[in-house]
PDB file of C-alpha atoms in Angstrom:
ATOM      1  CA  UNK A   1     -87.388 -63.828-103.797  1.00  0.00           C
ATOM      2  CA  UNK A   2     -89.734 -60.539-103.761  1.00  0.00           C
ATOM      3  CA  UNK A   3     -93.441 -61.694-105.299  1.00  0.00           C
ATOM      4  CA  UNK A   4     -92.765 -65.403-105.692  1.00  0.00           C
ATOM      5  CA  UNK A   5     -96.068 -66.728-104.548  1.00  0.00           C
ATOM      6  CA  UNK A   6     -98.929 -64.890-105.118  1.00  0.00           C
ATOM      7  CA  UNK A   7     -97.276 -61.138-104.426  1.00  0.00           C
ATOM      8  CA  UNK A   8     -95.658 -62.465-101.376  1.00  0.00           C
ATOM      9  CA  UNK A   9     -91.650 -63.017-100.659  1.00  0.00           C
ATOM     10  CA  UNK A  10     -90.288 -65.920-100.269  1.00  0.00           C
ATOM     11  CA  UNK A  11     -87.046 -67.534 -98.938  1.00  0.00           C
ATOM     12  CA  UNK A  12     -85.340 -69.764-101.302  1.00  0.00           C
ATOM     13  CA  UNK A  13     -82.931 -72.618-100.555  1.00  0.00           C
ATOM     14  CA  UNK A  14     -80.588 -74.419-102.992  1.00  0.00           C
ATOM     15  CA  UNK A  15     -79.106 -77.219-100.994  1.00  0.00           C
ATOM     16  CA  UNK A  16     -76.133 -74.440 -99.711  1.00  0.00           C
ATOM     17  CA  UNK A  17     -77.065 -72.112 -96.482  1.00  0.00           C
ATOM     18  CA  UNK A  18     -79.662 -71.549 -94.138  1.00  0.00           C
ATOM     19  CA  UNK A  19     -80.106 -69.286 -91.092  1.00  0.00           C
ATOM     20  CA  UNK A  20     -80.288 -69.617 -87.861  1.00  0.00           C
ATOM     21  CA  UNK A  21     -82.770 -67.915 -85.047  1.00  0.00           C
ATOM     22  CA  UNK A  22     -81.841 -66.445 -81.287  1.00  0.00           C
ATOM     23  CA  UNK A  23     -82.003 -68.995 -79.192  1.00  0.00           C
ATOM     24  CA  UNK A  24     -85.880 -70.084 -77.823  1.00  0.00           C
ATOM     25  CA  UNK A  25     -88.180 -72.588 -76.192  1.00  0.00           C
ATOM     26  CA  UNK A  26     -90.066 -74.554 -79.047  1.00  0.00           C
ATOM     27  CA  UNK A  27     -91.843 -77.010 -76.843  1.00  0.00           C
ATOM     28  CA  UNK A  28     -91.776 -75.691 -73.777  1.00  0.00           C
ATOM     29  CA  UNK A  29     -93.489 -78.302 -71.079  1.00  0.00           C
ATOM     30  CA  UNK A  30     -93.334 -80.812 -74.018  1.00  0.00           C
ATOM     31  CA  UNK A  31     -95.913 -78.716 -75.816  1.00  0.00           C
ATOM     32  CA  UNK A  32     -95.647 -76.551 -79.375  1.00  0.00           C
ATOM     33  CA  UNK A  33     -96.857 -76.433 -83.036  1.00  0.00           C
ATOM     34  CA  UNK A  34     -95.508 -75.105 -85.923  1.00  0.00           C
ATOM     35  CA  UNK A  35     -96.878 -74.394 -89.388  1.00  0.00           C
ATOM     36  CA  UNK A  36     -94.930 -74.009 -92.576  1.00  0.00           C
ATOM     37  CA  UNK A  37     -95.420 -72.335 -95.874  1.00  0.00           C
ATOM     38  CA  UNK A  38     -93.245 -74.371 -97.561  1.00  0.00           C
ATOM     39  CA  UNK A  39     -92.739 -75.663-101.359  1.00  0.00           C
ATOM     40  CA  UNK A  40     -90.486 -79.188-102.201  1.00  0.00           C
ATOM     41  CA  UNK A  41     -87.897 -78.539-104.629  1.00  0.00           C
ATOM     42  CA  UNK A  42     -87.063 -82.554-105.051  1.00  0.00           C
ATOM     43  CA  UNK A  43     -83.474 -83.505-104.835  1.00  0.00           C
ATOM     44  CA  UNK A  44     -81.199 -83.123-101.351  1.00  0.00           C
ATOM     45  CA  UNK A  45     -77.930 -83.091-100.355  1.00  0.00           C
ATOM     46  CA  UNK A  46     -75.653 -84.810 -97.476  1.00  0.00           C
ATOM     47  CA  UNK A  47     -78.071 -87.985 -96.638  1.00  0.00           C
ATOM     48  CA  UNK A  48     -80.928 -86.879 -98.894  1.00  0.00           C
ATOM     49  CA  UNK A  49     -83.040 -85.617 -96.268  1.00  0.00           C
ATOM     50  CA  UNK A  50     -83.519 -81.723 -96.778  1.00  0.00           C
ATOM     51  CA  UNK A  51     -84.058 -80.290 -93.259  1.00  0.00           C
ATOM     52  CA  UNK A  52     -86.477 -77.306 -92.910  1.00  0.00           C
ATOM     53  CA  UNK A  53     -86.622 -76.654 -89.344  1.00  0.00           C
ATOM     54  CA  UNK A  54     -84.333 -78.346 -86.496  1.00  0.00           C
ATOM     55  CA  UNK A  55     -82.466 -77.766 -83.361  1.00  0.00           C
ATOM     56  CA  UNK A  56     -81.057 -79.482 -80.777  1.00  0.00           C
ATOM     57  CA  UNK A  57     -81.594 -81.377 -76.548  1.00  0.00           C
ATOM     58  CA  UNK A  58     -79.076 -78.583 -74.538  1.00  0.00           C
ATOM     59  CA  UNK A  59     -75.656 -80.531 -73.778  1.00  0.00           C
ATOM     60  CA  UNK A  60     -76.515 -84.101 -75.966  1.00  0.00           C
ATOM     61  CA  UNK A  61     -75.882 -82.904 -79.507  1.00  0.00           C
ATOM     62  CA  UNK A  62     -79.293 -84.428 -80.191  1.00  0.00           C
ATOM     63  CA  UNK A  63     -80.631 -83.207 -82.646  1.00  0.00           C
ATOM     64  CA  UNK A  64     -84.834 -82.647 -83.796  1.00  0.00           C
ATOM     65  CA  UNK A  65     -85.915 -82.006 -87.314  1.00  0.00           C
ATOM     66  CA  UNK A  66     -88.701 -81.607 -89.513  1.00  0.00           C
ATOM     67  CA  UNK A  67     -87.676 -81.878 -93.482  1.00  0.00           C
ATOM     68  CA  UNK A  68     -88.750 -83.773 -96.752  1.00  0.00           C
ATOM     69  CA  UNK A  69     -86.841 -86.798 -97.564  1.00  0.00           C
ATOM     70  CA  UNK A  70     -86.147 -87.863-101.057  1.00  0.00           C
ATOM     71  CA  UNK A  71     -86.816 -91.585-100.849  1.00  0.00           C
ATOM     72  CA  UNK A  72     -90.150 -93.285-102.302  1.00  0.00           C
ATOM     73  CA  UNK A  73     -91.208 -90.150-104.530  1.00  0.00           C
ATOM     74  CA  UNK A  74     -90.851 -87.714-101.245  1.00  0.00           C
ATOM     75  CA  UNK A  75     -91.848 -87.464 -97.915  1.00  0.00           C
ATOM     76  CA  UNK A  76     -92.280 -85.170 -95.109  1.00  0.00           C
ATOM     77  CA  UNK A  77     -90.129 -86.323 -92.445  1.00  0.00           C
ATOM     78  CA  UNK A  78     -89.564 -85.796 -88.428  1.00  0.00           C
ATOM     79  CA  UNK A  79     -86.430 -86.964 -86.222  1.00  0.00           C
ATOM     80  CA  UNK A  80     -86.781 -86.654 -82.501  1.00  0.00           C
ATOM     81  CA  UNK A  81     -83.114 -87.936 -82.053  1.00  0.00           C
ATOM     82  CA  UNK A  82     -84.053 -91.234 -80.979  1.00  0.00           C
ATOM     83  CA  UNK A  83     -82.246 -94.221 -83.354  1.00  0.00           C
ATOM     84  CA  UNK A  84     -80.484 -93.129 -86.745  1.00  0.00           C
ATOM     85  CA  UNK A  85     -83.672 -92.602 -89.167  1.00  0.00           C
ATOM     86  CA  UNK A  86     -86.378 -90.228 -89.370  1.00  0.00           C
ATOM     87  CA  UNK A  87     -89.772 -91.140 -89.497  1.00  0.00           C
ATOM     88  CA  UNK A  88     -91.837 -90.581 -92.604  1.00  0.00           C
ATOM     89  CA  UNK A  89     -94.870 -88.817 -92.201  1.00  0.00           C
ATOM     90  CA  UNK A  90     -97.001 -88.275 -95.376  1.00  0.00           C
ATOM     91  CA  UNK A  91     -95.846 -87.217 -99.354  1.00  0.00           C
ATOM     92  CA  UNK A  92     -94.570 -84.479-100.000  1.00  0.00           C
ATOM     93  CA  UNK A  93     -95.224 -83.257-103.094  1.00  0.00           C
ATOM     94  CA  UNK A  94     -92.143 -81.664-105.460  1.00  0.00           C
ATOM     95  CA  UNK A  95     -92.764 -78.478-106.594  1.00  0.00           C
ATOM     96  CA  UNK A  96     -96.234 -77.840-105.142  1.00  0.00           C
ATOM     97  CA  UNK A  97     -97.183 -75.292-102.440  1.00  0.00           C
ATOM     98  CA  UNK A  98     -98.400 -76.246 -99.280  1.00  0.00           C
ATOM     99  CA  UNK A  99     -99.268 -75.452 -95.471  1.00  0.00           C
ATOM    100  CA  UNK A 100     -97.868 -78.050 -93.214  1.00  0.00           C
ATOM    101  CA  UNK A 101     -98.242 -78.204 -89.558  1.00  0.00           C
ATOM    102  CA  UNK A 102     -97.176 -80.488 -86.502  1.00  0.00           C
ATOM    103  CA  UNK A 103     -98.529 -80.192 -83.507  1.00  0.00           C
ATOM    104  CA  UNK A 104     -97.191 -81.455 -79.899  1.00  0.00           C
ATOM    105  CA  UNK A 105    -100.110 -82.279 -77.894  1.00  0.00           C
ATOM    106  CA  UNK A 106     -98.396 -84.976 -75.560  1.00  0.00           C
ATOM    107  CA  UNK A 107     -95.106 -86.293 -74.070  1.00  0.00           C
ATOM    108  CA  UNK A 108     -95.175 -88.898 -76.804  1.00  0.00           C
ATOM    109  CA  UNK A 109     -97.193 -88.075 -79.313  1.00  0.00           C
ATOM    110  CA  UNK A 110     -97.634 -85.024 -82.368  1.00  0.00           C
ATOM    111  CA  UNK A 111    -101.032 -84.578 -84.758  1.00  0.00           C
ATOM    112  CA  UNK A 112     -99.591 -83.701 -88.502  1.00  0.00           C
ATOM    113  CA  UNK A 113    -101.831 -81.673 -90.955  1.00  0.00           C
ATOM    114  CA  UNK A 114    -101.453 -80.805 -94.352  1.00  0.00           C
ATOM    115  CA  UNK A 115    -103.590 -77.857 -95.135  1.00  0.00           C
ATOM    116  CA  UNK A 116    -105.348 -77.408 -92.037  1.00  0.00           C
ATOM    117  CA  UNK A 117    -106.436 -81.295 -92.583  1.00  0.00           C
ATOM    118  CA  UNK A 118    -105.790 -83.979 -89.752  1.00  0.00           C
ATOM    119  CA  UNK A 119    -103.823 -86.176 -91.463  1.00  0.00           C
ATOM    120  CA  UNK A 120    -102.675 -88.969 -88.628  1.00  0.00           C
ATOM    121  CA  UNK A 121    -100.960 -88.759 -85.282  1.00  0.00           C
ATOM    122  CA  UNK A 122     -97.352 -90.223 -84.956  1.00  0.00           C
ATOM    123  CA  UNK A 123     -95.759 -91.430 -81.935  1.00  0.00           C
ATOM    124  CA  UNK A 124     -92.415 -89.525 -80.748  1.00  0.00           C
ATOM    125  CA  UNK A 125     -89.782 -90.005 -78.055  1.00  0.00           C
ATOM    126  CA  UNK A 126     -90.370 -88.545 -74.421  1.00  0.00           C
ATOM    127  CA  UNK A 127     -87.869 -85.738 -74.957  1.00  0.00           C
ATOM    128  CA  UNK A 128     -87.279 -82.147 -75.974  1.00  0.00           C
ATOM    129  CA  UNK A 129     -85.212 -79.437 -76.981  1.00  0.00           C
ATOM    130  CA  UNK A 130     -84.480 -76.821 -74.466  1.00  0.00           C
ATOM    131  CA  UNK A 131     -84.232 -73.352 -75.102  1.00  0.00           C
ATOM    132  CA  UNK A 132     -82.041 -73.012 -78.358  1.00  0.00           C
ATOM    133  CA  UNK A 133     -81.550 -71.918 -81.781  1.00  0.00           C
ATOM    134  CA  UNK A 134     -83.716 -73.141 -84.422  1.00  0.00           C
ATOM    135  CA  UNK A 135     -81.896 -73.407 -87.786  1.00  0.00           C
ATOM    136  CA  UNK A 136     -84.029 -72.468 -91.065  1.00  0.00           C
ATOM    137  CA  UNK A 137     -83.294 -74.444 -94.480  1.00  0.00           C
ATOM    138  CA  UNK A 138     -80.439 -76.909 -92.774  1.00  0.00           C
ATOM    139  CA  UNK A 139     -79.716 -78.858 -89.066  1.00  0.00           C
ATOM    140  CA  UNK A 140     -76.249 -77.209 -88.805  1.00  0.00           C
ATOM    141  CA  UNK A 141     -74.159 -79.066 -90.375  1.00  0.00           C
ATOM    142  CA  UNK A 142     -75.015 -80.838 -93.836  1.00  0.00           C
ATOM    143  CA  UNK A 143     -78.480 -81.926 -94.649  1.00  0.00           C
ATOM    144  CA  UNK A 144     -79.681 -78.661 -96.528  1.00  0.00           C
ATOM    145  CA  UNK A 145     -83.438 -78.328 -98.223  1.00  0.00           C
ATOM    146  CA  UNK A 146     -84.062 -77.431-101.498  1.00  0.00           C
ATOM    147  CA  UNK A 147     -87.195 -75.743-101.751  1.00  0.00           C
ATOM    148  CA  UNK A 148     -88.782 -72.072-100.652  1.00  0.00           C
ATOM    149  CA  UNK A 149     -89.801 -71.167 -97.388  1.00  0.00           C
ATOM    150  CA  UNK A 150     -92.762 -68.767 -97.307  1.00  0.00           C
ATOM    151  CA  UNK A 151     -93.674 -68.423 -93.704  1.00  0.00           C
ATOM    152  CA  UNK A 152     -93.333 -70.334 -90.192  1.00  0.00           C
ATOM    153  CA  UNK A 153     -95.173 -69.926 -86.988  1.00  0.00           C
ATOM    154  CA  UNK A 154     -94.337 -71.363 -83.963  1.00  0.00           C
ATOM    155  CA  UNK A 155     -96.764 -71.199 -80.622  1.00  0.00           C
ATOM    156  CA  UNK A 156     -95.110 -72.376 -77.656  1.00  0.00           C
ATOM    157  CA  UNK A 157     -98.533 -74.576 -76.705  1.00  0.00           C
ATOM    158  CA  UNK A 158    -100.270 -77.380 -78.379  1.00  0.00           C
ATOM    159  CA  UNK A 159    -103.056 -75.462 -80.498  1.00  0.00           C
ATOM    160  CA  UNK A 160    -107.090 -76.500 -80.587  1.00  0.00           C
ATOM    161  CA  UNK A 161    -108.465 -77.806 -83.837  1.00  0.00           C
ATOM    162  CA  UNK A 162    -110.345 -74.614 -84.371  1.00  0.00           C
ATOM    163  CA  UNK A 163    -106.903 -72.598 -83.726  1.00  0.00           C
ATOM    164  CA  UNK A 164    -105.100 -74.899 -86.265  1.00  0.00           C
ATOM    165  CA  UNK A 165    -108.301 -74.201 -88.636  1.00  0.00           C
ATOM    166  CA  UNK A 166    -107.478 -70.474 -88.079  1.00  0.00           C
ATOM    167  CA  UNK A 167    -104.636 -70.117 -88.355  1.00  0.00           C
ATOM    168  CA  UNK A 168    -104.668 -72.415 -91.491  1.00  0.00           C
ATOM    169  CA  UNK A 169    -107.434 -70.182 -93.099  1.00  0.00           C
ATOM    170  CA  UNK A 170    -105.342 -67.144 -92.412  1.00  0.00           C
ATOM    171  CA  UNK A 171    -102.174 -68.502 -94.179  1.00  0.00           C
ATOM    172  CA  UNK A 172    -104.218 -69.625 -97.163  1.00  0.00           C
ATOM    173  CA  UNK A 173    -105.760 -66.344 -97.361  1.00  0.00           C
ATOM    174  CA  UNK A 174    -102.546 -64.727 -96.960  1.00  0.00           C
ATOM    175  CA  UNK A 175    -100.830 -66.357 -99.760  1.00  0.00           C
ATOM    176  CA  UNK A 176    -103.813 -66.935-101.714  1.00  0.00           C
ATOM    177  CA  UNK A 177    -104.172 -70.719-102.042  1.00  0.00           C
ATOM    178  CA  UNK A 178    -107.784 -70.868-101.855  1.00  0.00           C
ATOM    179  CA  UNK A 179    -107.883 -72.112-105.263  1.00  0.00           C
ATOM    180  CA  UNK A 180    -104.700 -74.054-105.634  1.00  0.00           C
ATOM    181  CA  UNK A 181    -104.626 -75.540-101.279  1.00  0.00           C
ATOM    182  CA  UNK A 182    -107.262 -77.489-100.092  1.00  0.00           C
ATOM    183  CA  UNK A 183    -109.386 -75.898 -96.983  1.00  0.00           C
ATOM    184  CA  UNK A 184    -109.970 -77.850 -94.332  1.00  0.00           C
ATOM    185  CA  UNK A 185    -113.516 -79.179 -94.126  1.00  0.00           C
ATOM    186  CA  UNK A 186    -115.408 -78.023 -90.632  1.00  0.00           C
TER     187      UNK A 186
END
């Protein structure tokens, strides 16, 4: 969608397709971060769990994801392939803009932020996907997001506070949220 938010394209799913990336590392040494662009559309199909970002543990059919789940007014949502739920991280918010970020900083453990803003570290398993496709929008097979996809980074390291600040401050400024996103507070 050319100009959606703020002048800037967007990607738009509607619970149907998604794409899919060349194969890569995404926490190499049990180490990454992404951040997300991303805005909630509500509603999901398959399980109700709308899957933004996931892949998979070579040769298991494990699979990781990141997504919003529709349960309890909405949350963001991570499964590290461990049991048969994911875990709920913090609300999500339908139909609101927003910069969301995890960040792998141990074997067992990821920081989540929400607009550059520590939010609360969460405990995941002692795993990790080895070097393969990421799919955008869906995990592959039926759990598809609704919602719009402005922009994902992915560093193959666990980033600083002051790099998560950064890059925060640049995406804000890029899609000019600096009145409607909350800045972190140094």
């Amino acid at each position: 969608m050319p100009n959606e938010l703020n002048g800037q394209p967007v990607v738009r799913f509607n619970l149907a397709q998604g794409f899919t990336t060349p194969a890569f590392k995404t926490f190499e040494d049990k180490r990454g971060t992404f951040f997300i662009v991303v805005k909630y559309n509500g509603g999901t199909g398959g399980s109700a769990f709308g899957s933004m970002l996931s892949t998979y543990l070579t040769g298991t059919g494990v699979l990781w994801q990141f997504g919003s789940w529709n349960v309890a007014g909405g949350s963001y949502s991570w499964f590290d392939g461990v049991g048969t739920n994911s875990t709920p991280i913090v609300s999500s918010p339908s139909f609101q803009w927003g910069i969301v970020s995890l960040n792998r900083n141990t074997d067992v453990s990821f920081d989540f932020y929400k607009s550059g803003i520590f939010d609360a570290t969460h405990t995941i398993a002692n795993n990790q996907p080895d070097s393969n496709q990421v799919q955008i929008g869906f995990n592959g097979t039926s759990e598809f997001l609704n919602g719009d996809i402005a922009e994902i980074i992915f560093y193959n390291k666990s980033v600083s506070p002051s790099e998560t600040f950064l890059v925060n401050t640049y995406l804000a400024n890029k899609y000019s949220f600096n009145e409607t996103v909350s800045q972190p507070i140094a």
